[in-house]
Coordinates of C-alpha atoms in Angstrom, one line a residue:
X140 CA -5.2 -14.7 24.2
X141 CA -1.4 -15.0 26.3
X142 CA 1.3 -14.1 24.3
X143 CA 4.0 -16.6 24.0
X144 CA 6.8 -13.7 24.4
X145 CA 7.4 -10.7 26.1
X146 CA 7.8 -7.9 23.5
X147 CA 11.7 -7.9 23.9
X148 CA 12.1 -11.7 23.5
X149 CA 9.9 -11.6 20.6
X150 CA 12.5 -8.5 19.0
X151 CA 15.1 -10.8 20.1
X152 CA 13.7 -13.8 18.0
X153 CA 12.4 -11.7 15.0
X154 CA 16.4 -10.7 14.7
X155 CA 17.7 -13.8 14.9
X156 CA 15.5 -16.0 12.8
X157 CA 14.2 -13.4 10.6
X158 CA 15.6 -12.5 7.4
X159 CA 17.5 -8.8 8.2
X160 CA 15.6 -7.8 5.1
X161 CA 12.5 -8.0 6.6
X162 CA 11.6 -4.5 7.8
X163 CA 8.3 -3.9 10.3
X164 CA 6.4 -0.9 11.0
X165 CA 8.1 1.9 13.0
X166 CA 10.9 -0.2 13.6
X167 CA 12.3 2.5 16.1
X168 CA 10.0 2.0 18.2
X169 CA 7.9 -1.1 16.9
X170 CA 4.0 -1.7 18.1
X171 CA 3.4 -5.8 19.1
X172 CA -0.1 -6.3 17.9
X173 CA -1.9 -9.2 19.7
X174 CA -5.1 -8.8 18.0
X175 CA -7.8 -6.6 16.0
X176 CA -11.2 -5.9 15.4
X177 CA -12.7 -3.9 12.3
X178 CA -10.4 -0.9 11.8
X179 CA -8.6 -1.3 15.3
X180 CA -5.7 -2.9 16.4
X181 CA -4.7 -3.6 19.8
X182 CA -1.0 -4.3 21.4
X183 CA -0.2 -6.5 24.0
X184 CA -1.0 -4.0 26.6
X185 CA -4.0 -3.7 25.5
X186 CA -4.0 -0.4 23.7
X187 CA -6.3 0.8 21.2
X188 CA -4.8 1.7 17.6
X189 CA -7.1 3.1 14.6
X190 CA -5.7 1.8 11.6
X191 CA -5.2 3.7 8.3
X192 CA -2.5 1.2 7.1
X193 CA -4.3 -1.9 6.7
X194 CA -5.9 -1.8 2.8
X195 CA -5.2 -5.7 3.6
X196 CA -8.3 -5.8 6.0
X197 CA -10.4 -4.5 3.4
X198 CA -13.8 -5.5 5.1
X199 CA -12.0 -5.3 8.7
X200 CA -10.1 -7.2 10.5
X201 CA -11.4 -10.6 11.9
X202 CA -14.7 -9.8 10.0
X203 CA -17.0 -12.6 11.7
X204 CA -18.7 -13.5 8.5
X205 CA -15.3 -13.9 6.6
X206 CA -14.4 -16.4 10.1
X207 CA -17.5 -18.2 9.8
X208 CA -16.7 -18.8 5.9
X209 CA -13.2 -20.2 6.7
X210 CA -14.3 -22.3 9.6
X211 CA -16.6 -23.5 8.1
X212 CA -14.8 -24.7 4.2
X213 CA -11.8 -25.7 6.3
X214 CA -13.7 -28.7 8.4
X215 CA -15.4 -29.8 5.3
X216 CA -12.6 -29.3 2.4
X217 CA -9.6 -28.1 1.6
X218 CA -7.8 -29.6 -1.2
X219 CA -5.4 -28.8 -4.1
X220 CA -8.0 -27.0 -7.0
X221 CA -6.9 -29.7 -9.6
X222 CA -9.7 -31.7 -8.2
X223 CA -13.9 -30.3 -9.8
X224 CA -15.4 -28.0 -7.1
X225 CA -18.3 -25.9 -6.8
X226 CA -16.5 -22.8 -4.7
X227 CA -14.1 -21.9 -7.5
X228 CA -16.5 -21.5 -10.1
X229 CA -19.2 -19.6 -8.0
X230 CA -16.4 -16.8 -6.9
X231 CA -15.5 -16.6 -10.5
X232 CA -18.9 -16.0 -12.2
X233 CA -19.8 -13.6 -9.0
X234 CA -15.9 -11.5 -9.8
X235 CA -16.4 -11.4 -13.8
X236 CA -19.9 -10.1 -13.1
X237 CA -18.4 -7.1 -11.6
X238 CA -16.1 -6.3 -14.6
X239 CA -16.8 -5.1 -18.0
X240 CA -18.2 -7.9 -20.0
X241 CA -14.9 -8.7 -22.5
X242 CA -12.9 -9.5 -18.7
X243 CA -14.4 -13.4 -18.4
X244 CA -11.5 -15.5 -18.0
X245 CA -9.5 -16.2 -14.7
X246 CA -6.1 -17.6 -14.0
X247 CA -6.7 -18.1 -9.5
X248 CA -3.3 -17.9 -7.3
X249 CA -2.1 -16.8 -4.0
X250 CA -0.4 -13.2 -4.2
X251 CA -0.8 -10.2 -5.9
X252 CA 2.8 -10.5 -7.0
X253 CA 2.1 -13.9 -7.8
X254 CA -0.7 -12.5 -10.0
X255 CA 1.4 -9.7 -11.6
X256 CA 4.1 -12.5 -12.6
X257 CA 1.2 -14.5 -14.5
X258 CA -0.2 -11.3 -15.8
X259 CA 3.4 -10.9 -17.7
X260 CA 3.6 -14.8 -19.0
X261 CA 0.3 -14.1 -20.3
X262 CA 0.8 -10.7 -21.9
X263 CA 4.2 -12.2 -23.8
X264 CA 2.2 -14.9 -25.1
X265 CA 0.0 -13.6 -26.7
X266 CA 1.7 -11.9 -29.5
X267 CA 5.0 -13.5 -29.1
X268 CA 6.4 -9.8 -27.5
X269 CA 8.7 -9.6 -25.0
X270 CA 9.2 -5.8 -23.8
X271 CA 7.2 -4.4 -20.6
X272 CA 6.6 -0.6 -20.1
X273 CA 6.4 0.7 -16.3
X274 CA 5.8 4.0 -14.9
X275 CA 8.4 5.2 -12.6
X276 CA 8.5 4.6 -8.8
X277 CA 5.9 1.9 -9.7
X278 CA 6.5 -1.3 -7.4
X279 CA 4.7 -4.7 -8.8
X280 CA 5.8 -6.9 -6.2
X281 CA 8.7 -9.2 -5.0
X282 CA 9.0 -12.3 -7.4
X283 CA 12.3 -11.4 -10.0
X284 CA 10.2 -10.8 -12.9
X285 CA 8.8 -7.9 -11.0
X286 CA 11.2 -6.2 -9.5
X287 CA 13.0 -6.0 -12.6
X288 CA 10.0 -3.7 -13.6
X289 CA 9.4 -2.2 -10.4
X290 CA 11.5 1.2 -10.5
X291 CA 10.2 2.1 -6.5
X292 CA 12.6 -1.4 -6.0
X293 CA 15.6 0.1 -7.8
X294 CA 18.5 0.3 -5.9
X295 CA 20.1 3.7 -7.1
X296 CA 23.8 3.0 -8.5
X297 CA 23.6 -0.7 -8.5
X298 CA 20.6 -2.1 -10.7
X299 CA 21.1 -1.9 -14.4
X300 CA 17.3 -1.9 -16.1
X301 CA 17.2 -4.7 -18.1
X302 CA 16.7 -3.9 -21.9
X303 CA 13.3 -5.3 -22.1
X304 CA 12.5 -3.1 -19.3
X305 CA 11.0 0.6 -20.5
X306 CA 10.5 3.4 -18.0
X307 CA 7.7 5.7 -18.5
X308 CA 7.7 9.0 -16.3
X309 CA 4.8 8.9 -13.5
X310 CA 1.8 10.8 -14.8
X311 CA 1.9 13.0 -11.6
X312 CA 0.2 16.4 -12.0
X313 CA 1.7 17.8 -8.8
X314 CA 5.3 16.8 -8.0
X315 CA 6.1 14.9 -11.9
X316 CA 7.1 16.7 -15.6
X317 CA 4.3 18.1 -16.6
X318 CA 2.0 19.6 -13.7
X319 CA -1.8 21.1 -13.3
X320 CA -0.3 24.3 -15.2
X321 CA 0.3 22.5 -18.1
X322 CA -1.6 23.0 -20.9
X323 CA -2.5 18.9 -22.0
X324 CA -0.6 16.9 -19.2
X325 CA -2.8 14.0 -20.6
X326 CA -1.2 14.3 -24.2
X327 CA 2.4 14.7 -22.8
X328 CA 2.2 11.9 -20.4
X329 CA 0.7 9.9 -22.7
X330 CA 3.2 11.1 -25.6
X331 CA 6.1 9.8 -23.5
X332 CA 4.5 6.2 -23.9
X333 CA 4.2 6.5 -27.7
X334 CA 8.2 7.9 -27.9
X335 CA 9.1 5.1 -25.5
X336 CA 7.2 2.6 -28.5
X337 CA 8.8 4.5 -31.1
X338 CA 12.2 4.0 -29.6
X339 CA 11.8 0.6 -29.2
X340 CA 10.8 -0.6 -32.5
X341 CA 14.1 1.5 -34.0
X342 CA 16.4 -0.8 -31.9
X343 CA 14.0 -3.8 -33.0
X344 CA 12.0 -4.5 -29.6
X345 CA 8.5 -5.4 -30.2
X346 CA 6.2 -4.2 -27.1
X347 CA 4.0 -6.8 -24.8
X348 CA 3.1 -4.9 -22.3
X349 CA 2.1 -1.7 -20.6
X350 CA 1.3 -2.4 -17.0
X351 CA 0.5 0.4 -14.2
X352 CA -1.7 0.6 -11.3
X353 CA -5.0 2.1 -11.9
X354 CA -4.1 4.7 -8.9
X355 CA -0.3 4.3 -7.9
X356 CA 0.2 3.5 -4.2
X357 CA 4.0 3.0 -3.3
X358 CA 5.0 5.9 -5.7
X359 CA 2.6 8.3 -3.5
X360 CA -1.0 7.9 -3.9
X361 CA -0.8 9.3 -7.4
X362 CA -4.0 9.5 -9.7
X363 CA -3.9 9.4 -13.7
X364 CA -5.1 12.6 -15.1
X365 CA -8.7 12.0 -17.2
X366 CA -7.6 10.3 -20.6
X367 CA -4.3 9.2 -20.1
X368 CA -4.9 5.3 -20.0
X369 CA -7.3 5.5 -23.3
X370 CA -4.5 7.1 -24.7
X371 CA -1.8 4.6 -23.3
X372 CA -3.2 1.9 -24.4
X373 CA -4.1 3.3 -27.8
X374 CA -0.6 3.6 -28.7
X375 CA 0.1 -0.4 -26.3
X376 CA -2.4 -1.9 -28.9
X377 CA -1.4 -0.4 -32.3
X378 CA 2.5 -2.0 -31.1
X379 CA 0.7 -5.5 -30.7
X380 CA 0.7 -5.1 -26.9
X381 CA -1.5 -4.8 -23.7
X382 CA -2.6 -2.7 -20.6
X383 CA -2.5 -4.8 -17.6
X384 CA -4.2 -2.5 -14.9
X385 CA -3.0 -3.7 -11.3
X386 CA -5.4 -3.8 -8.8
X387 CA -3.9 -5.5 -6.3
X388 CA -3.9 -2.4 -3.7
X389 CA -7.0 -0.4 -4.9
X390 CA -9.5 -2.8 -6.3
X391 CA -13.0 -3.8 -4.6
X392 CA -14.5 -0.9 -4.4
X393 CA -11.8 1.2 -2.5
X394 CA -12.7 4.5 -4.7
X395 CA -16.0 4.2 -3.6
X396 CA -18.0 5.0 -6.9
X397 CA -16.5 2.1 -8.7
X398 CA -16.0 -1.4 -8.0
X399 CA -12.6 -1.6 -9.5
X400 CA -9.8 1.6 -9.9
X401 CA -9.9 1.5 -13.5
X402 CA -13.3 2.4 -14.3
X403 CA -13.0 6.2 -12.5
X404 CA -11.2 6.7 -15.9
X405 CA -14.4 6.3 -18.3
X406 CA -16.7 3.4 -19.5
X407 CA -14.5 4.1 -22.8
X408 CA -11.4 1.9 -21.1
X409 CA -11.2 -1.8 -20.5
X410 CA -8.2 -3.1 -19.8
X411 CA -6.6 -6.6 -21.6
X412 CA -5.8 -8.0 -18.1
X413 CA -6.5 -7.2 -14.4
X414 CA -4.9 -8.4 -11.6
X415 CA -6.3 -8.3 -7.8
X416 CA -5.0 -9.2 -4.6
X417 CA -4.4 -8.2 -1.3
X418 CA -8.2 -7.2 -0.4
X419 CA -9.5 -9.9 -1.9
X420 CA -9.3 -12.5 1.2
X421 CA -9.3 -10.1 3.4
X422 CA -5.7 -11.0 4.7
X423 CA -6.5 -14.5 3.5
X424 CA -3.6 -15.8 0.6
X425 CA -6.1 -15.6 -2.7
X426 CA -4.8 -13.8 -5.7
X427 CA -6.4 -13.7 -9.3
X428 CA -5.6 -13.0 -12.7
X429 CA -8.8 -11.8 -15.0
X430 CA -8.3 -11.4 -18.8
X431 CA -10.4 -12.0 -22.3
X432 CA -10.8 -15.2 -24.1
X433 CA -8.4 -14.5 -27.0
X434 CA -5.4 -14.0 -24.2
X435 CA -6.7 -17.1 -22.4
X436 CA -6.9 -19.3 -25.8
X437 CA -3.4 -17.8 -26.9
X438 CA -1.9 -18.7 -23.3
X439 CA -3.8 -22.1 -23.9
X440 CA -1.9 -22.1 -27.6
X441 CA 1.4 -22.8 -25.9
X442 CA 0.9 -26.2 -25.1
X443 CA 2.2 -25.8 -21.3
X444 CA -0.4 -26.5 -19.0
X445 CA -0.8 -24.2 -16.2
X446 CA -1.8 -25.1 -12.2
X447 CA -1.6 -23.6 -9.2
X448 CA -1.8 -26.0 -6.2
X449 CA -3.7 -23.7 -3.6
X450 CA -5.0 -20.8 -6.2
X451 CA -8.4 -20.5 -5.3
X452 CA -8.6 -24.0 -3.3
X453 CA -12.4 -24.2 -1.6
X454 CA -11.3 -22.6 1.9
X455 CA -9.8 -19.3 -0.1
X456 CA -12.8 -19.2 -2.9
X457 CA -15.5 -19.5 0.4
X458 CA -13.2 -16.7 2.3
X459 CA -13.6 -14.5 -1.0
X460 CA -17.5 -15.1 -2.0
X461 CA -17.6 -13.9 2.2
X462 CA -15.6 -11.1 1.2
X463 CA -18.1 -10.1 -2.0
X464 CA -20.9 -11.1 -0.1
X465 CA -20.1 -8.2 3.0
X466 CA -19.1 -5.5 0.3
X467 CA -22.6 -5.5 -0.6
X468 CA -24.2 -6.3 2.5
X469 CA -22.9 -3.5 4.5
X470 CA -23.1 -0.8 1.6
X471 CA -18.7 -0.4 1.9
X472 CA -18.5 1.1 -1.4
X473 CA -21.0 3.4 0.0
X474 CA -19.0 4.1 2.8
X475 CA -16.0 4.6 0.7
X476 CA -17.8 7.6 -0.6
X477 CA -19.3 9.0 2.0
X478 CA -16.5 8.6 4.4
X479 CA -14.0 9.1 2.3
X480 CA -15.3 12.6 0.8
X481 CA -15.9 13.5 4.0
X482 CA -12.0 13.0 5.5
X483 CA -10.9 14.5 2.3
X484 CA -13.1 17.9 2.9
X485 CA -11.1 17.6 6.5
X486 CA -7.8 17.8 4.9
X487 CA -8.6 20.3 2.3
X488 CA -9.3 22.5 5.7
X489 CA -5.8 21.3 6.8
X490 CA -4.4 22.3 3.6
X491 CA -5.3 25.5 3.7
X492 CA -4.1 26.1 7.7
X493 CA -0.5 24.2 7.2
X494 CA 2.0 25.2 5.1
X495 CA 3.9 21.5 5.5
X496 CA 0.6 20.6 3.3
X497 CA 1.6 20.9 -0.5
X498 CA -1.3 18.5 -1.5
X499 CA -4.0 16.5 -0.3
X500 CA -5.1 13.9 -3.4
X501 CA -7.3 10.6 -3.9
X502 CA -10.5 9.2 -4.4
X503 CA -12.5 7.3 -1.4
X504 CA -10.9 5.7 1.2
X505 CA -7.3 6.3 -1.0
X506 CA -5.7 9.0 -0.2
X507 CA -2.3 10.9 0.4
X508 CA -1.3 14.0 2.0
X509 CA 1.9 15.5 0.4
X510 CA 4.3 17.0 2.9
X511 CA 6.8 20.2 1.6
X512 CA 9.0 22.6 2.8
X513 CA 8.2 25.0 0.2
X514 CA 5.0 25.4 -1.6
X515 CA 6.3 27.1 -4.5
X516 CA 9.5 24.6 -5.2
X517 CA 7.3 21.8 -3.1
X518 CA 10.5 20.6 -1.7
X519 CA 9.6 17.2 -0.2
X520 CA 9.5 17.4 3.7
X521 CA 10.9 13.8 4.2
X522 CA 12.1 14.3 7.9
X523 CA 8.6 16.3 8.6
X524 CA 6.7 13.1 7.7
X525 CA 8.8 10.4 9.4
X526 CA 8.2 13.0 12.4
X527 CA 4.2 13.1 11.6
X528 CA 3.8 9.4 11.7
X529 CA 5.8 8.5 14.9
X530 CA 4.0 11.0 16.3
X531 CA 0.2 9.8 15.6
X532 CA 1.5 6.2 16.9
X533 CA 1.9 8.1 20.2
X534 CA -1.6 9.2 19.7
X535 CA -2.9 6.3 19.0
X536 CA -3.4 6.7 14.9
X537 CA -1.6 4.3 12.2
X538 CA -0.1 5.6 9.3
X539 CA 3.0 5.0 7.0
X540 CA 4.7 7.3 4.2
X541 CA 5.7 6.7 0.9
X542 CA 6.2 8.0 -2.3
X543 CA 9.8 8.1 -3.6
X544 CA 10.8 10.9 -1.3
X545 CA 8.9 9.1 1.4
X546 CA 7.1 12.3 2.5
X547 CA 3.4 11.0 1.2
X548 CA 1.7 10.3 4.1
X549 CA -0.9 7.3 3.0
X550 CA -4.5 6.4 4.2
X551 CA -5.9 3.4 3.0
X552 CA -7.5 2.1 6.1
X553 CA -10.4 -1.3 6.3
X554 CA -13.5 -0.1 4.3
X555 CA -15.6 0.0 7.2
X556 CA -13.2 3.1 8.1
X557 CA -16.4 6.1 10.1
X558 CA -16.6 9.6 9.8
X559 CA -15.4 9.6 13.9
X560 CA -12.6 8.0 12.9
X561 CA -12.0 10.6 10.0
X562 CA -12.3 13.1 12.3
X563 CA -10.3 11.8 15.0
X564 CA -7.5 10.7 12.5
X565 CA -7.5 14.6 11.9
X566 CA -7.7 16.7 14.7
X567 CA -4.7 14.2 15.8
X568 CA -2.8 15.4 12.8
X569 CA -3.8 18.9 13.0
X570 CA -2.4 19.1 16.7
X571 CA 0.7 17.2 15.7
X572 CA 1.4 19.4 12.2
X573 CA 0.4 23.0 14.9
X574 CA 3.0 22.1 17.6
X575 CA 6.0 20.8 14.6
X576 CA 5.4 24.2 12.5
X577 CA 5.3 26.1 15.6
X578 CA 8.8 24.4 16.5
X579 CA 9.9 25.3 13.4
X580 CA 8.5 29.0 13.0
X581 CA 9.4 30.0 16.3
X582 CA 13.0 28.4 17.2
X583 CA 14.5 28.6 13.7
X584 CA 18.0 28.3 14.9
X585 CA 16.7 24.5 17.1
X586 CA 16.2 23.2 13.6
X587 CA 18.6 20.6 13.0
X588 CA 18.7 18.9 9.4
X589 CA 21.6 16.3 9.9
X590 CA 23.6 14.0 7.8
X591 CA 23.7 10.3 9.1
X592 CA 26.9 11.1 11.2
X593 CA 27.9 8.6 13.6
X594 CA 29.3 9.3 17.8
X595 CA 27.2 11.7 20.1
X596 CA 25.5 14.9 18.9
X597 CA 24.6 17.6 21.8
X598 CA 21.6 19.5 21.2
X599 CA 19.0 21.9 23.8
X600 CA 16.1 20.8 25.0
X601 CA 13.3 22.1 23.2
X602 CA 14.7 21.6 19.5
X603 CA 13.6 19.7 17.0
X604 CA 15.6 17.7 15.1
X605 CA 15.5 16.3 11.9
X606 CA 17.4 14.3 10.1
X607 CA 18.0 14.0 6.4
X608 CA 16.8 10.0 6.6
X609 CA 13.7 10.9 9.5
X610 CA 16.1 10.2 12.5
X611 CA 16.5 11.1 15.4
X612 CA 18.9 11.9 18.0
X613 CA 16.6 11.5 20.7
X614 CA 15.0 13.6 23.7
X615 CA 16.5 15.1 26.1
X616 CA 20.4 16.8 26.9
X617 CA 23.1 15.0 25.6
X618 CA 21.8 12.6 23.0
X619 CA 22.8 9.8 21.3
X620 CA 21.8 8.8 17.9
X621 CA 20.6 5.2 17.1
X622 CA 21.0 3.6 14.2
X623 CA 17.3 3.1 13.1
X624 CA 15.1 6.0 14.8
X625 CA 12.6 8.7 14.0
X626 CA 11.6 12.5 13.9
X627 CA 11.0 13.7 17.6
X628 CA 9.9 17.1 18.5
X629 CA 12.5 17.4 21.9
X630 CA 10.5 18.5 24.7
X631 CA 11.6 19.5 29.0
X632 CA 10.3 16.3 29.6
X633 CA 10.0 12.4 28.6
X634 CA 6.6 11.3 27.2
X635 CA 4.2 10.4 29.4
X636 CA 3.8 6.5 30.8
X637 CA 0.6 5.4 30.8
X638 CA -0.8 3.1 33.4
X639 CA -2.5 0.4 31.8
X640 CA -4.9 -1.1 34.2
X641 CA -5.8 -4.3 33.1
X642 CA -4.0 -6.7 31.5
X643 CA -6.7 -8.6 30.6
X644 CA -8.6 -6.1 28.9
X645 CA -9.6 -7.1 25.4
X646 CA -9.0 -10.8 26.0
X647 CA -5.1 -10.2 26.4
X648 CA -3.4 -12.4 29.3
X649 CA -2.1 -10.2 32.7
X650 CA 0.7 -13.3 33.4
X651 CA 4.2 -12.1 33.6
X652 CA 6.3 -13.3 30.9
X653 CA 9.2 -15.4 31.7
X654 CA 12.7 -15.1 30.4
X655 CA 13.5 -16.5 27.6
X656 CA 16.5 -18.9 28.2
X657 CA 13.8 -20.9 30.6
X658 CA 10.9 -20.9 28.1
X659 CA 13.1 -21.5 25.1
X660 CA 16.0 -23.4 24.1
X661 CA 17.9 -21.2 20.9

């Protein structure tokens, strides 16, 4: 496969056509990825990337089976899912089979955020309630309704919460109020729903909703502790509402033992609603809303019908049943476990050799590695992280960080995710954490933590430098800083070139590109 652009002409089109908004993956130095195969990705030159990013890919990319299945729907059918068809119906009996049994009705779209918005309508509905509780840092998706309960979206200074809108603090044992010294963070967490409730039935607010991500992603890989959602949506019933348990980045089997997120917390908790996304087509646009029959019949009670053009239209139902179908197949939940108790064992190791680790926390292939400055005041190492993750690019490793300091480093890679690649993935980072605390340890005065100053900034060779955002300054003598740039450990030298020998390798075109002006008129 040619690409169309040279990498530079395709940066020059992304800015001018693409919304500015519209961030990509180490933009200071962004990877062009041509094509991928199971849990690799591979640039335009032909380079070889393990991916730890891509939850999206949850059976790997370009699964052949999940191909065949879209091939072969699309040049028989593919229609608006008004019309009878087997497809939908088959993926739906196969999905509610994997839930508890009271989950049997589904609502079929196209995003997770599209889900999330329908989970909402649904949850008003039913009791006529208007009020939505979210935990803090929690992101929902992009569609208005839910970035208005998406704190992680907040823009600090500038968004008022709406007043139906009721923030719950994130029931984070390491970093949040009430930590692994407490004596019942359950009870507490859980106690700040019920006062939230309380609150708003004195200023005359009835409650619809309590929604949360069975393991929180965005706002740092976060786990529940054990009891907190019984408890939650003990007190979410009694006020005439219900727990909607987003799914969207950790369903299908991610945590290994369990199918969906939600059931690590006991048999004893079903949620009202479920919604699912991103894995489920495996990077194919299929979305889906599960709930019970009473929510379904009130929804129905309104009199509005509801469609959805393309929600689960024959080619997106045959790309999921693929999807189901190699989740069992090739044991992944299995491999979730295995795998992923293996990698976290790894980092436990790591933990207890760097001090820049503060936590490592998650369940199968979820995980997240908490970088600090300071164990006892676990000041968030921000800059250390943005540093971390440019850095395993260079070696060849994807991974992004998050959390609301940004200094969770995240691994959710594609399900069929080896124990090579765990091990690779962390002697990379164990090299990369040795040489930066070294750096640090060693050269205390070449540690630079700097404000987002603009004009030149001199520093020696051999520093490091940090800034307060994760930028740099750059490598070597007199440096200037750009305006969108990362963490670099300085070193005597530039970074080493390397040849790539064959353009065609991995079915990637040699032929030069040409310039732009002559290929394209803009």
């Amino acid at each position: 496969m040619c690409e169309l652009y040279s990498k530079q002409d395709t940066l020059a089109l992304r800015r001018k056509h693409i919304g500015p908004s519209c961030k990509i993956f180490f933009a200071a130095d962004p990877i062009k990825i041509v094509r991928a195969q199971r849990q690799y990705m591979f640039d335009e030159k032909g380079e070889q990337y393990l991916d730890c990013i891509n939850n999206v890919a949850h059976v790997g990319h370009c699964h052949p089976e999940v191909v065949k299945a879209a091939m072969k729907q699309m040049e028989l059918l593919n229609t608006n899912s008004r019309f009878l068809h087997d497809n939908i119906v088959e993926y739906a009996k196969r999905l509610c089979a994997t839930l508890p049994e009271k989950l049997s009705v589904c609502y079929f779209t196209n995003s997770g955020s599209e889900a999330n918005d329908l989970a909402l309508r649904l949850a008003r509905q039913f009791r006529g309630h208007q009020d939505v509780i979210t935990l803090d840092h929690a992101y929902h998706g992009h569609l208005t309704s839910l970035i208005e309960i998406s704190p992680y979206k907040f823009r600090k200074g500038k968004d008022l919460k709406k007043e139906f809108v009721h923030v719950a603090p994130i029931p984070d044992t390491y970093r949040g109020k009430y930590r692994e010294d407490h004596a019942d963070p359950t009870s507490a967490y859980a106690d700040e729903v019920k006062k939230i409730i309380e609150e708003a039935h004195k200023n005359g607010r009835k409650i619809a909703a309590f929604i949360a991500e069975s393991m929180q992603s965005c706002g740092g890989q976060v786990i529940p502790p054990t009891g907190y959602f019984q408890k939650v949506a003990e007190y979410v019933r009694a006020a005439g509402g219900v727990f909607i348990a987003d799914e969207v980045q950790v369903g299908f089997g991610r945590v290994g033992k369990h199918f969906w997120s939600f059931q690590m917390h006991g048999e004893d908790f079903v949620p009202d609603i479920v919604t699912m996304g991103k894995p489920m087509g495996n990077g194919h646009p299929v979305a889906c809303v599960v709930t019970t029959k009473e929510i379904a019949e009130a929804f129905c009670s309104s009199g509005m019908e509801y469609f959805n053009t393309y929600g689960g239209n024959p080619v997106s139902s045959a790309v999921a049943l693929a999807v189901l179908d190699v989740i069992e197949n090739e044991d992944l939940q299995g491999n979730a476990t295995r795998v992923g108790g293996y990698l976290t064992e790894l980092l436990k190791k790591q933990k207890a050799k760097h001090t820049l680790i503060g936590d490592v926390r998650g369940v199968g292939l979820f995980i997240g590695i908490d970088l600090v400055k300071d164990h006892q005041r676990r000041t968030p190492a921000t800059a250390e992280a943005q540093h971390v993750i440019y850095k395993m690019k260079e070696k060849r490793v994807l991974l992004s960080a998050d959390g609301p300091h940004r200094n969770v480093l995240k691994i959710k890679p594609p399900m069929c995710f080896s124990e090579e690649d765990a091990k690779f993935l962390v002697d990379q980072l164990d090299g990369i954490l040795t040489v930066l605390e070294e750096a640090i340890g060693t050269n205390s005065e070449g540690v630079t933590i700097s404000e987002n100053t603009p004009g030149r900034t001199k520093k020696p060779v051999g520093c490091v430098c940090l800034s307060a955002s994760g930028s740099a300054f750059g490598r070597l003598g007199w440096l200037e800083k750009p305006k969108e740039a990362h963490v670099e450990v300085l070193s005597a030298g530039a970074p080493e070139q390397k040849e790539n020998p064959s353009q065609k390798r991995n079915g990637l075109c040699a032929e030069k590109q040409s310039p732009l002006s002559k290929r394209l008129k803009t």
